[in-house]
């Protein structure tokens, strides 16, 4: 059963609690789909202003939609397209304060105002997918969130 927690306002504390929750609900799972599904569900509850939380996984020359929480979304993204494809092409996280100003942003929900995309990497550092989070608030994600989320996804390296 899922036990809701009170998430602290302080960012460092927030990410400590979040990492514990993620570990609790995904740490012991060996199936990638099951782990990513619960990972997105835990994140969605931790970020009440996030209207979409989920994964795109590298498959050949495309990112293919993985487990997520939110409205139906585009299922395939080319390398270099949108925020996710840019994260893949540039091999680094993207923090977008205003998606309206991001050239090529792929709009899946007109309520989305800001977005963060964080690479999923294997033990060898190679990217195998991305975590994508959208928010209804402009400028919702910061560099602290990038660092926090990059730490949160590290244990997922076992699924590369
Ligand atoms: N915003 C993404 C597309 C996926 S939806 O947000 C779920 C992008 O531009 O890469």
Coordinates of C-alpha atoms and ligand atoms in Angstrom, one line a residue:
X1 CA 0.0 0.0 0.0
X2 CA 1.2 3.5 -0.8
X3 CA 2.0 5.6 2.2
X4 CA 1.7 9.3 1.5
X5 CA 4.5 11.5 3.0
X6 CA 4.6 15.1 3.8
X7 CA 7.2 16.6 1.5
X8 CA 9.4 19.2 3.1
X9 CA 9.6 22.7 1.5
X10 CA 13.4 22.8 1.8
X11 CA 14.8 21.4 -1.5
X12 CA 17.7 19.4 0.0
X13 CA 15.2 17.7 2.5
X14 CA 12.6 17.3 -0.2
X15 CA 15.0 15.3 -2.3
X16 CA 16.2 13.2 0.7
X17 CA 12.5 12.2 1.4
X18 CA 11.8 11.7 -2.3
X19 CA 14.8 9.4 -2.8
X20 CA 13.6 7.3 0.1
X21 CA 10.1 7.1 -1.3
X22 CA 11.4 6.1 -4.8
X23 CA 13.6 3.5 -3.2
X24 CA 10.8 2.1 -1.2
X25 CA 8.5 1.7 -4.2
X26 CA 11.0 0.8 -6.9
X27 CA 14.3 -0.2 -5.3
X28 CA 13.6 -3.9 -5.0
X29 CA 12.0 -4.2 -8.4
X30 CA 13.9 -6.1 -11.1
X31 CA 11.3 -5.5 -13.9
X32 CA 12.1 -2.2 -15.8
X33 CA 8.5 -1.4 -16.7
X34 CA 7.2 -2.0 -13.2
X35 CA 10.0 0.1 -11.7
X36 CA 9.5 3.0 -14.1
X37 CA 5.7 2.9 -13.7
X38 CA 5.9 3.3 -9.9
X39 CA 8.8 5.8 -10.3
X40 CA 6.6 8.0 -12.3
X41 CA 3.7 7.6 -9.9
X42 CA 5.8 8.5 -6.9
X43 CA 7.1 11.6 -8.7
X44 CA 3.6 12.7 -9.7
X45 CA 2.5 12.7 -6.1
X46 CA 5.7 14.5 -5.0
X47 CA 5.2 17.3 -7.6
X48 CA 1.5 18.3 -7.4
X49 CA 2.0 21.0 -10.1
X50 CA 3.4 18.5 -12.5
X51 CA 0.8 17.7 -15.2
X52 CA 3.0 15.0 -16.9
X53 CA 5.7 12.8 -15.5
X54 CA 7.2 9.9 -17.4
X55 CA 9.9 8.3 -19.4
X56 CA 11.0 8.1 -23.0
X57 CA 13.4 5.3 -23.8
X58 CA 15.9 5.2 -26.6
X59 CA 15.0 2.7 -29.3
X60 CA 17.2 2.9 -32.5
X61 CA 17.0 6.5 -33.7
X62 CA 14.0 7.5 -31.7
X63 CA 12.8 8.0 -28.1
X64 CA 9.8 5.8 -27.5
X65 CA 7.2 6.5 -24.8
X66 CA 7.6 4.5 -21.6
X67 CA 5.6 4.4 -18.3
X68 CA 4.1 7.8 -17.4
X69 CA 1.4 9.7 -15.4
X70 CA -0.6 12.3 -17.2
X71 CA -2.5 12.9 -20.4
X72 CA -1.8 10.8 -23.5
X73 CA 1.4 12.0 -25.2
X74 CA 3.4 11.8 -28.4
X75 CA 4.7 8.2 -28.5
X76 CA 7.9 8.7 -30.6
X77 CA 10.4 11.6 -30.6
X78 CA 13.3 11.9 -33.1
X79 CA 16.8 12.6 -31.8
X80 CA 17.1 16.4 -31.6
X81 CA 13.4 17.0 -31.6
X82 CA 11.6 18.8 -28.8
X83 CA 13.1 19.1 -25.3
X84 CA 13.5 15.4 -24.9
X85 CA 15.2 14.9 -28.2
X86 CA 17.5 17.9 -27.5
X87 CA 18.5 16.3 -24.1
X88 CA 19.5 13.2 -26.1
X89 CA 21.3 15.0 -28.8
X90 CA 23.2 17.3 -26.4
X91 CA 23.7 14.4 -23.9
X92 CA 22.6 16.6 -21.0
X93 CA 19.6 17.7 -18.9
X94 CA 17.3 20.5 -20.1
X95 CA 15.6 22.9 -17.7
X96 CA 13.0 25.0 -19.7
X97 CA 11.4 27.8 -17.8
X98 CA 9.0 28.7 -20.6
X99 CA 8.2 26.0 -23.1
X100 CA 6.7 28.7 -25.4
X101 CA 10.2 30.0 -25.9
X102 CA 11.8 26.7 -26.6
X103 CA 12.2 26.3 -30.4
X104 CA 10.7 23.0 -31.4
X105 CA 9.0 22.2 -28.1
X106 CA 6.5 19.3 -28.7
X107 CA 3.3 20.5 -27.1
X108 CA 1.3 17.5 -25.7
X109 CA -0.8 19.6 -23.3
X110 CA -1.5 23.3 -23.6
X111 CA -1.5 23.6 -19.8
X112 CA 2.3 22.9 -19.7
X113 CA 4.4 26.0 -19.0
X114 CA 7.8 24.6 -17.9
X115 CA 9.6 21.4 -18.2
X116 CA 12.7 19.4 -17.1
X117 CA 14.3 16.5 -18.9
X118 CA 16.9 14.5 -17.2
X119 CA 19.0 11.7 -18.9
X120 CA 18.9 8.1 -17.7
X121 CA 22.4 6.7 -17.9
X122 CA 23.8 3.2 -17.6
X123 CA 26.9 2.4 -15.4
X124 CA 29.1 3.3 -18.4
X125 CA 27.5 6.8 -18.6
X126 CA 25.7 6.1 -21.9
X127 CA 22.2 7.5 -22.1
X128 CA 19.4 5.0 -22.5
X129 CA 16.4 7.2 -22.0
X130 CA 15.1 10.4 -20.3
X131 CA 12.9 11.3 -17.5
X132 CA 10.5 14.1 -18.6
X133 CA 8.5 16.3 -16.2
X134 CA 6.1 19.0 -17.3
X135 CA 4.5 21.7 -15.0
X136 CA 1.5 23.9 -15.2
X137 CA 3.6 26.6 -13.5
X138 CA 6.1 28.8 -15.4
X139 CA 9.7 28.4 -14.2
X140 CA 8.8 25.5 -11.9
X141 CA 12.0 23.6 -12.2
X142 CA 15.4 24.9 -11.2
X143 CA 19.0 23.7 -11.3
X144 CA 18.5 22.3 -7.8
X145 CA 15.7 20.1 -9.3
X146 CA 18.1 19.0 -12.1
X147 CA 20.7 17.9 -9.5
X148 CA 18.0 16.3 -7.3
X149 CA 16.4 14.4 -10.1
X150 CA 19.7 13.4 -11.6
X151 CA 20.5 11.8 -8.2
X152 CA 17.1 10.2 -8.0
X153 CA 17.4 8.4 -11.4
X154 CA 20.9 7.1 -10.7
X155 CA 19.6 3.8 -9.2
X156 CA 17.8 3.2 -12.5
X157 CA 21.2 2.6 -14.2
X158 CA 20.6 -1.1 -13.5
X159 CA 17.9 -1.1 -16.3
X160 CA 20.2 0.3 -19.0
Ligands
LIG1 N1 7.6 18.1 -24.1 C1 8.2 17.1 -24.8 C2 7.3 16.1 -25.5 C3 6.7 15.1 -24.6 S1 5.4 15.7 -23.7 O1 5.8 16.9 -22.9 C4 4.9 14.5 -22.7 C5 9.3 17.6 -25.7 O2 9.2 18.7 -26.2 O3 10.3 16.9 -25.8

